[in-house]
């Protein structure tokens, strides 16, 4: 359950290919922690080997913040700023929109995002007349 909460929080800011959750189930339902300690000690080498393997796989890639194959971002800051103006973003909406665009950009969903934005424009939702309507349009945009 904790891993799902962490994943849910991260998925808005990071693409799923960058998230690795390592969990050792240690709760035996008893207050005796000797078994828990033993289980953690037994899994430590395996976990360390896995982390080293991940580090080796990403070594040598450019440092644009993405694991795996380097990607060139398609949406620059001027594009994002223009969208923030069209959505009449508050500060929190702006952060939310930037995270969503970064996620779509990193996952290669450029065309999907552009089609959704075009659809919002055709429906008359963009440019938004005010912040309330902008929030509604942002909610629609982020529905996958």
PDB file of C-alpha atoms in Angstrom:
ATOM      1  CA  UNK A   1       0.000   0.000   0.000  1.00  0.00           C
ATOM      2  CA  UNK A   2       2.849   2.398   0.787  1.00  0.00           C
ATOM      3  CA  UNK A   3       4.517   1.651  -2.551  1.00  0.00           C
ATOM      4  CA  UNK A   4       1.291   2.510  -4.386  1.00  0.00           C
ATOM      5  CA  UNK A   5       1.097   5.836  -2.541  1.00  0.00           C
ATOM      6  CA  UNK A   6       4.665   6.682  -3.465  1.00  0.00           C
ATOM      7  CA  UNK A   7       4.103   5.664  -7.091  1.00  0.00           C
ATOM      8  CA  UNK A   8       0.880   7.690  -7.290  1.00  0.00           C
ATOM      9  CA  UNK A   9       2.664  10.790  -6.025  1.00  0.00           C
ATOM     10  CA  UNK A  10       5.659  10.331  -8.315  1.00  0.00           C
ATOM     11  CA  UNK A  11       3.791   9.536 -11.523  1.00  0.00           C
ATOM     12  CA  UNK A  12       2.671  13.164 -11.878  1.00  0.00           C
ATOM     13  CA  UNK A  13       6.237  14.410 -11.926  1.00  0.00           C
ATOM     14  CA  UNK A  14       8.260  11.504 -13.298  1.00  0.00           C
ATOM     15  CA  UNK A  15       7.690   9.075 -16.140  1.00  0.00           C
ATOM     16  CA  UNK A  16       7.010   5.501 -15.009  1.00  0.00           C
ATOM     17  CA  UNK A  17      10.217   4.247 -16.648  1.00  0.00           C
ATOM     18  CA  UNK A  18      12.165   6.266 -14.069  1.00  0.00           C
ATOM     19  CA  UNK A  19      10.406   4.845 -11.019  1.00  0.00           C
ATOM     20  CA  UNK A  20      11.762   1.782  -9.266  1.00  0.00           C
ATOM     21  CA  UNK A  21      10.314   0.739  -5.949  1.00  0.00           C
ATOM     22  CA  UNK A  22      12.121  -1.848  -3.867  1.00  0.00           C
ATOM     23  CA  UNK A  23      10.110  -3.204  -1.004  1.00  0.00           C
ATOM     24  CA  UNK A  24      10.947  -5.921   1.479  1.00  0.00           C
ATOM     25  CA  UNK A  25       7.909  -7.231   3.308  1.00  0.00           C
ATOM     26  CA  UNK A  26       8.968  -7.570   6.916  1.00  0.00           C
ATOM     27  CA  UNK A  27       5.828  -7.290   9.000  1.00  0.00           C
ATOM     28  CA  UNK A  28       5.135 -10.638  10.606  1.00  0.00           C
ATOM     29  CA  UNK A  29       2.519  -9.179  12.915  1.00  0.00           C
ATOM     30  CA  UNK A  30       4.582  -9.720  16.042  1.00  0.00           C
ATOM     31  CA  UNK A  31       6.586  -7.224  18.067  1.00  0.00           C
ATOM     32  CA  UNK A  32       9.707  -9.445  17.778  1.00  0.00           C
ATOM     33  CA  UNK A  33      12.037  -7.553  15.446  1.00  0.00           C
ATOM     34  CA  UNK A  34      14.748 -10.228  15.242  1.00  0.00           C
ATOM     35  CA  UNK A  35      12.966 -11.893  12.302  1.00  0.00           C
ATOM     36  CA  UNK A  36      12.578  -8.523  10.567  1.00  0.00           C
ATOM     37  CA  UNK A  37      16.267  -7.759  11.066  1.00  0.00           C
ATOM     38  CA  UNK A  38      17.228 -11.150   9.652  1.00  0.00           C
ATOM     39  CA  UNK A  39      14.984 -10.692   6.591  1.00  0.00           C
ATOM     40  CA  UNK A  40      16.489  -7.277   5.849  1.00  0.00           C
ATOM     41  CA  UNK A  41      20.027  -8.597   6.236  1.00  0.00           C
ATOM     42  CA  UNK A  42      19.238 -11.493   3.883  1.00  0.00           C
ATOM     43  CA  UNK A  43      17.863  -9.194   1.173  1.00  0.00           C
ATOM     44  CA  UNK A  44      20.526  -6.466   1.452  1.00  0.00           C
ATOM     45  CA  UNK A  45      22.939  -8.026  -1.063  1.00  0.00           C
ATOM     46  CA  UNK A  46      20.192  -8.614  -3.630  1.00  0.00           C
ATOM     47  CA  UNK A  47      18.929  -5.042  -3.297  1.00  0.00           C
ATOM     48  CA  UNK A  48      22.443  -3.585  -3.569  1.00  0.00           C
ATOM     49  CA  UNK A  49      23.165  -5.687  -6.675  1.00  0.00           C
ATOM     50  CA  UNK A  50      19.947  -4.450  -8.279  1.00  0.00           C
ATOM     51  CA  UNK A  51      20.754  -0.805  -7.531  1.00  0.00           C
ATOM     52  CA  UNK A  52      24.256  -1.218  -8.975  1.00  0.00           C
ATOM     53  CA  UNK A  53      22.761  -2.787 -12.110  1.00  0.00           C
ATOM     54  CA  UNK A  54      20.409   0.201 -12.524  1.00  0.00           C
ATOM     55  CA  UNK A  55      23.312   2.610 -12.080  1.00  0.00           C
ATOM     56  CA  UNK A  56      25.385   0.737 -14.684  1.00  0.00           C
ATOM     57  CA  UNK A  57      22.522   0.785 -17.204  1.00  0.00           C
ATOM     58  CA  UNK A  58      22.114   4.561 -16.989  1.00  0.00           C
ATOM     59  CA  UNK A  59      25.829   5.397 -16.877  1.00  0.00           C
ATOM     60  CA  UNK A  60      27.045   7.247 -19.930  1.00  0.00           C
ATOM     61  CA  UNK A  61      23.701   8.724 -20.916  1.00  0.00           C
ATOM     62  CA  UNK A  62      23.417  12.470 -21.208  1.00  0.00           C
ATOM     63  CA  UNK A  63      22.357  14.302 -18.103  1.00  0.00           C
ATOM     64  CA  UNK A  64      18.954  15.626 -19.181  1.00  0.00           C
ATOM     65  CA  UNK A  65      17.260  13.932 -16.254  1.00  0.00           C
ATOM     66  CA  UNK A  66      15.969  10.834 -18.013  1.00  0.00           C
ATOM     67  CA  UNK A  67      17.028   7.209 -17.690  1.00  0.00           C
ATOM     68  CA  UNK A  68      17.292   4.948 -20.689  1.00  0.00           C
ATOM     69  CA  UNK A  69      17.646   6.497 -24.120  1.00  0.00           C
ATOM     70  CA  UNK A  70      18.357  10.218 -24.073  1.00  0.00           C
ATOM     71  CA  UNK A  71      15.412  12.272 -25.254  1.00  0.00           C
ATOM     72  CA  UNK A  72      15.183  15.735 -26.709  1.00  0.00           C
ATOM     73  CA  UNK A  73      12.390  17.735 -25.159  1.00  0.00           C
ATOM     74  CA  UNK A  74       9.923  19.070 -27.716  1.00  0.00           C
ATOM     75  CA  UNK A  75       8.122  21.622 -25.556  1.00  0.00           C
ATOM     76  CA  UNK A  76      10.253  24.564 -24.482  1.00  0.00           C
ATOM     77  CA  UNK A  77       9.624  27.153 -21.777  1.00  0.00           C
ATOM     78  CA  UNK A  78       8.024  29.669 -24.147  1.00  0.00           C
ATOM     79  CA  UNK A  79       5.444  27.049 -25.203  1.00  0.00           C
ATOM     80  CA  UNK A  80       4.679  26.258 -21.560  1.00  0.00           C
ATOM     81  CA  UNK A  81       4.420  29.951 -20.615  1.00  0.00           C
ATOM     82  CA  UNK A  82       1.996  30.552 -23.495  1.00  0.00           C
ATOM     83  CA  UNK A  83      -0.149  27.645 -22.297  1.00  0.00           C
ATOM     84  CA  UNK A  84      -0.129  28.988 -18.741  1.00  0.00           C
ATOM     85  CA  UNK A  85      -1.476  32.274 -20.108  1.00  0.00           C
ATOM     86  CA  UNK A  86      -4.175  30.487 -22.123  1.00  0.00           C
ATOM     87  CA  UNK A  87      -5.268  28.485 -19.071  1.00  0.00           C
ATOM     88  CA  UNK A  88      -5.114  31.619 -16.842  1.00  0.00           C
ATOM     89  CA  UNK A  89      -3.030  29.540 -14.436  1.00  0.00           C
ATOM     90  CA  UNK A  90      -2.644  30.262 -10.768  1.00  0.00           C
ATOM     91  CA  UNK A  91       0.742  29.323  -9.315  1.00  0.00           C
ATOM     92  CA  UNK A  92      -0.415  25.830  -8.337  1.00  0.00           C
ATOM     93  CA  UNK A  93      -2.118  25.298 -11.715  1.00  0.00           C
ATOM     94  CA  UNK A  94       1.068  26.412 -13.439  1.00  0.00           C
ATOM     95  CA  UNK A  95       3.115  23.835 -11.529  1.00  0.00           C
ATOM     96  CA  UNK A  96       0.540  21.148 -12.294  1.00  0.00           C
ATOM     97  CA  UNK A  97       0.485  22.029 -16.007  1.00  0.00           C
ATOM     98  CA  UNK A  98       4.296  22.111 -16.220  1.00  0.00           C
ATOM     99  CA  UNK A  99       4.551  18.685 -14.565  1.00  0.00           C
ATOM    100  CA  UNK A 100       1.963  17.245 -16.937  1.00  0.00           C
ATOM    101  CA  UNK A 101       3.678  18.681 -20.017  1.00  0.00           C
ATOM    102  CA  UNK A 102       7.053  17.422 -18.806  1.00  0.00           C
ATOM    103  CA  UNK A 103       5.564  13.962 -18.296  1.00  0.00           C
ATOM    104  CA  UNK A 104       3.929  13.931 -21.748  1.00  0.00           C
ATOM    105  CA  UNK A 105       7.127  15.235 -23.324  1.00  0.00           C
ATOM    106  CA  UNK A 106       9.348  12.653 -21.655  1.00  0.00           C
ATOM    107  CA  UNK A 107       7.018   9.792 -22.531  1.00  0.00           C
ATOM    108  CA  UNK A 108       6.943  10.776 -26.208  1.00  0.00           C
ATOM    109  CA  UNK A 109       3.264  11.726 -26.211  1.00  0.00           C
ATOM    110  CA  UNK A 110       3.789  14.988 -28.102  1.00  0.00           C
ATOM    111  CA  UNK A 111       1.108  14.384 -30.708  1.00  0.00           C
ATOM    112  CA  UNK A 112      -1.438  13.270 -28.103  1.00  0.00           C
ATOM    113  CA  UNK A 113      -0.897  16.452 -26.100  1.00  0.00           C
ATOM    114  CA  UNK A 114      -1.156  18.674 -29.168  1.00  0.00           C
ATOM    115  CA  UNK A 115      -4.378  16.936 -30.262  1.00  0.00           C
ATOM    116  CA  UNK A 116      -5.887  17.400 -26.796  1.00  0.00           C
ATOM    117  CA  UNK A 117      -4.941  21.082 -26.786  1.00  0.00           C
ATOM    118  CA  UNK A 118      -6.412  21.508 -30.269  1.00  0.00           C
ATOM    119  CA  UNK A 119      -9.612  19.806 -29.090  1.00  0.00           C
ATOM    120  CA  UNK A 120      -9.880  22.201 -26.139  1.00  0.00           C
ATOM    121  CA  UNK A 121      -9.429  25.150 -28.502  1.00  0.00           C
ATOM    122  CA  UNK A 122     -12.065  23.828 -30.921  1.00  0.00           C
ATOM    123  CA  UNK A 123     -14.535  23.392 -28.047  1.00  0.00           C
ATOM    124  CA  UNK A 124     -13.943  27.008 -27.045  1.00  0.00           C
ATOM    125  CA  UNK A 125     -12.338  26.078 -23.722  1.00  0.00           C
ATOM    126  CA  UNK A 126      -9.034  27.724 -24.657  1.00  0.00           C
ATOM    127  CA  UNK A 127      -8.073  30.437 -24.232  1.00  0.00           C
ATOM    128  CA  UNK A 128      -9.918  30.373 -20.939  1.00  0.00           C
ATOM    129  CA  UNK A 129     -11.855  33.521 -20.036  1.00  0.00           C
ATOM    130  CA  UNK A 130     -10.905  33.238 -16.362  1.00  0.00           C
ATOM    131  CA  UNK A 131      -9.071  31.058 -13.853  1.00  0.00           C
ATOM    132  CA  UNK A 132     -12.125  28.948 -12.977  1.00  0.00           C
ATOM    133  CA  UNK A 133     -12.676  27.965 -16.607  1.00  0.00           C
ATOM    134  CA  UNK A 134      -8.933  27.425 -16.997  1.00  0.00           C
ATOM    135  CA  UNK A 135      -8.968  24.975 -14.097  1.00  0.00           C
ATOM    136  CA  UNK A 136     -11.822  23.067 -15.746  1.00  0.00           C
ATOM    137  CA  UNK A 137      -9.911  22.948 -19.043  1.00  0.00           C
ATOM    138  CA  UNK A 138      -6.775  21.754 -17.241  1.00  0.00           C
ATOM    139  CA  UNK A 139      -8.744  18.964 -15.584  1.00  0.00           C
ATOM    140  CA  UNK A 140     -10.068  17.866 -18.986  1.00  0.00           C
ATOM    141  CA  UNK A 141      -6.571  18.029 -20.507  1.00  0.00           C
ATOM    142  CA  UNK A 142      -5.076  15.828 -17.803  1.00  0.00           C
ATOM    143  CA  UNK A 143      -7.674  13.078 -18.163  1.00  0.00           C
ATOM    144  CA  UNK A 144      -6.017  10.139 -19.861  1.00  0.00           C
TER     145      UNK A 144
END
